[in-house]
Amino acid sequence: ETGVTQSPTHLIKTRGQQVTLRCSSQSGHNTVSWYQQALGQGPQFIFQYYREEENGRGNFPPRFSGLQFPNYSSELNVNALELDDSALYLCASSRGPVYGYTFGSGTRLTVV
Amino acid sequence: RKEVEQDPGPFNVPEGATVAFNCTYSNSASQSFFWYRQDCRKEPKLLMSVYSSGNEDGRFTAQLNRASQYISLLIRDSKLSDSATYLCVVLSYGGATNKLIFGTGTLLAVQP
């Protein structure tokens, strides 16, 4: 059983640029969610997709957007990058809320 | 007030000790509860789900008190390998309001 995979693992971007992060969900999982984790903090919920529709969103501005594809993989897009966007971005997938979520190893984004 | 609150620690305990972590949540509509473990610079990994009846997995016992909106994790006979950050996680779902909320985590350091 393939787990959750994320790409790239590390990324450096300049303030004002745009970035796309990718996630392949675990086989059999139809729900994908994204999180931002700053150093020393718990992960912060960005949004969640279920069968290609967004079905939950945290307190992040509209410049954070996403997609889920028919194969349940997903993208996180961030426009107009700010220095505070520097963080570990985690993707997690699930086959249903009560089963918990499996996390990928994350993409570490640095904005300079 | 944060939606999920945990004592950030650190908890420094000797090998073999019993340690308890507590967590409170503010949203009474929360429906699923989990403890995750996160090693330094790694992704969170599901430790166990938490049920109202309480559940045990080896040295780990989790409890949920819905009336008090309180979750606990007990680790018996601590091992060096238990050293990590323990994240309390609460899921509220239904319609367009699915949200997975993490506490900031409690750092455990087991000493030889």
XYZ file of C-alpha atoms in Angstrom:
224
model
C 0.000 0.000 0.000
C 1.537 3.304 -1.140
C 1.434 6.052 1.455
C 1.000 9.781 0.970
C 3.719 11.332 -1.153
C 4.477 15.020 -1.539
C 6.645 16.942 -3.950
C 8.935 18.745 -3.905
C 10.538 18.069 -0.529
C 12.195 21.461 -0.318
C 11.603 24.718 -2.162
C 12.978 28.247 -2.023
C 10.906 31.061 -3.498
C 11.105 34.833 -3.605
C 8.500 37.063 -2.010
C 5.694 37.806 -4.466
C 6.143 34.608 -6.460
C 3.618 31.810 -6.801
C 4.132 28.179 -5.780
C 2.383 24.863 -6.438
C 2.816 21.931 -4.091
C 1.660 18.430 -4.988
C 0.316 15.488 -3.068
C -0.590 11.923 -4.010
C -3.051 10.431 -1.562
C -2.829 6.943 -0.133
C -4.555 4.271 -2.178
C -8.259 4.052 -1.300
C -8.360 7.501 0.328
C -10.830 9.999 -1.159
C -10.258 12.905 1.214
C -7.203 15.150 1.147
C -6.380 18.010 3.464
C -3.526 20.502 3.650
C -1.781 22.023 6.657
C 0.809 24.688 7.330
C 3.211 24.040 10.196
C 5.473 26.835 11.389
C 8.462 25.983 13.562
C 7.402 25.099 17.093
C 3.692 25.127 16.282
C 1.097 22.491 15.601
C -0.137 22.081 12.028
C -2.734 24.672 10.983
C -5.611 23.456 8.822
C -5.705 25.166 5.406
C -8.478 23.274 3.589
C -9.849 19.867 2.753
C -11.132 18.242 -0.437
C -13.554 15.359 -0.753
C -14.208 13.923 -4.216
C -12.827 17.028 -5.932
C -14.903 19.516 -3.904
C -13.613 21.731 -1.116
C -15.523 20.779 2.027
C -13.704 22.660 4.753
C -11.437 25.668 5.062
C -9.353 27.165 7.840
C -8.440 30.798 8.424
C -6.232 31.295 5.396
C -6.588 34.074 2.787
C -7.875 33.385 -0.745
C -4.338 33.417 -2.131
C -4.175 29.877 -0.737
C -6.113 27.720 -3.163
C -6.249 24.091 -4.111
C -7.499 21.362 -6.362
C -8.278 17.701 -6.077
C -8.131 15.530 -9.174
C -10.249 12.477 -10.132
C -7.480 10.165 -8.882
C -7.725 12.016 -5.511
C -4.281 13.593 -5.819
C -4.187 17.252 -4.920
C -2.393 20.564 -5.381
C -1.915 23.504 -3.068
C -1.306 26.846 -4.771
C -0.076 29.925 -2.979
C 0.006 33.259 -4.788
C 1.866 36.441 -3.858
C 4.156 34.671 -1.410
C 5.001 36.432 1.815
C 7.914 35.820 4.161
C 5.497 34.415 6.777
C 4.487 31.683 4.349
C 7.796 29.981 5.100
C 6.785 26.718 6.781
C 6.396 22.985 6.416
C 3.341 22.207 4.264
C 1.765 18.871 5.045
C -0.750 16.932 3.041
C -2.882 14.221 4.626
C -5.377 11.755 3.210
C -8.145 9.704 4.715
C -10.800 7.169 3.730
C -13.246 8.686 6.179
C -13.245 11.022 9.183
C -13.287 8.361 11.878
C -10.229 6.569 10.489
C -7.767 9.364 11.062
C -5.467 10.914 8.518
C -2.175 9.704 7.048
C 0.378 12.428 6.478
C 3.001 12.857 3.819
C 6.497 13.906 4.813
C 5.813 17.480 3.766
C 7.274 20.219 1.610
C 9.521 22.701 3.367
C 8.953 26.097 1.760
C 11.323 28.980 2.364
C 10.343 32.443 1.138
C 13.185 34.937 0.887
C -9.112 31.066 23.189
C -7.556 28.373 21.020
C -9.865 25.669 19.708
C -7.574 22.923 21.017
C -5.308 23.571 23.984
C -2.442 21.503 25.295
C 0.313 22.049 27.831
C 3.368 22.607 25.599
C 5.735 21.022 28.116
C 8.459 19.943 27.924
C 7.811 16.935 30.086
C 11.142 15.481 31.193
C 10.638 12.025 32.691
C 12.935 9.089 33.526
C 12.646 5.800 31.690
C 9.908 3.649 33.172
C 7.832 6.588 34.389
C 4.134 7.059 33.718
C 3.229 10.344 32.064
C -0.152 11.903 31.277
C -1.015 14.534 28.695
C -4.193 16.552 28.759
C -6.034 18.433 26.075
C -9.202 20.540 26.017
C -11.280 21.575 23.032
C -13.780 24.367 22.665
C -16.124 23.185 19.897
C -18.817 20.980 21.382
C -19.747 19.843 17.848
C -16.404 18.069 17.502
C -16.921 14.477 16.503
C -13.646 12.595 16.200
C -10.547 12.757 18.316
C -7.006 11.542 17.860
C -3.529 11.598 19.318
C -0.690 11.983 16.864
C 3.025 11.679 17.489
C 5.530 13.902 15.691
C 9.275 13.367 15.757
C 11.587 16.312 15.153
C 11.326 17.560 11.545
C 9.100 14.628 10.565
C 5.419 14.357 9.682
C 2.774 13.598 12.330
C 1.872 9.933 12.651
C -1.384 8.617 14.028
C -0.849 7.155 17.482
C -4.448 6.305 18.303
C -8.026 7.371 17.933
C -9.866 8.368 21.096
C -13.298 6.999 21.984
C -15.746 7.923 24.703
C -15.403 4.455 26.196
C -11.650 4.884 26.448
C -9.189 2.770 24.544
C -5.847 1.157 25.161
C -3.025 0.123 22.866
C -0.203 -1.532 24.735
C 1.368 1.073 27.028
C -0.891 3.842 25.729
C -4.359 4.667 27.043
C -6.589 7.417 25.674
C -9.710 8.835 27.283
C -12.408 11.236 26.098
C -14.802 13.162 28.305
C -17.345 14.848 26.038
C -19.134 16.615 28.879
C -15.918 18.342 29.979
C -14.532 18.540 26.413
C -11.350 16.945 27.635
C -9.019 14.356 26.123
C -6.126 12.568 27.785
C -3.252 10.285 26.869
C -1.463 8.110 29.404
C 1.887 6.504 28.629
C 3.052 3.796 31.010
C 6.596 2.463 31.373
C 8.100 5.240 29.232
C 10.817 4.289 26.763
C 13.556 6.483 25.318
C 11.882 5.971 21.944
C 8.710 7.663 23.244
C 10.531 11.016 23.135
C 8.568 13.131 20.655
C 5.872 15.799 20.437
C 2.352 14.530 21.092
C -0.406 16.338 19.231
C -4.032 16.365 20.298
C -6.298 16.521 17.248
C -10.003 17.239 16.995
C -12.154 16.768 13.906
C -15.467 18.470 13.304
C -17.260 17.391 10.164
C -20.568 17.786 8.432
C -21.546 19.603 5.248
C -19.050 22.293 4.322
C -17.523 22.606 7.758
C -15.000 19.785 7.956
C -12.047 20.937 10.018
C -9.139 19.053 11.554
C -7.701 21.134 14.387
C -4.367 20.413 16.054
C -3.148 21.514 19.415
C 0.320 23.022 19.582
C 1.706 19.732 20.884
C 3.302 18.555 24.117
C 6.998 17.765 24.028
C 8.060 14.621 25.876
C 11.707 13.901 26.655
C 12.378 10.529 28.260
C 15.719 10.478 30.059
C 17.907 7.391 30.590
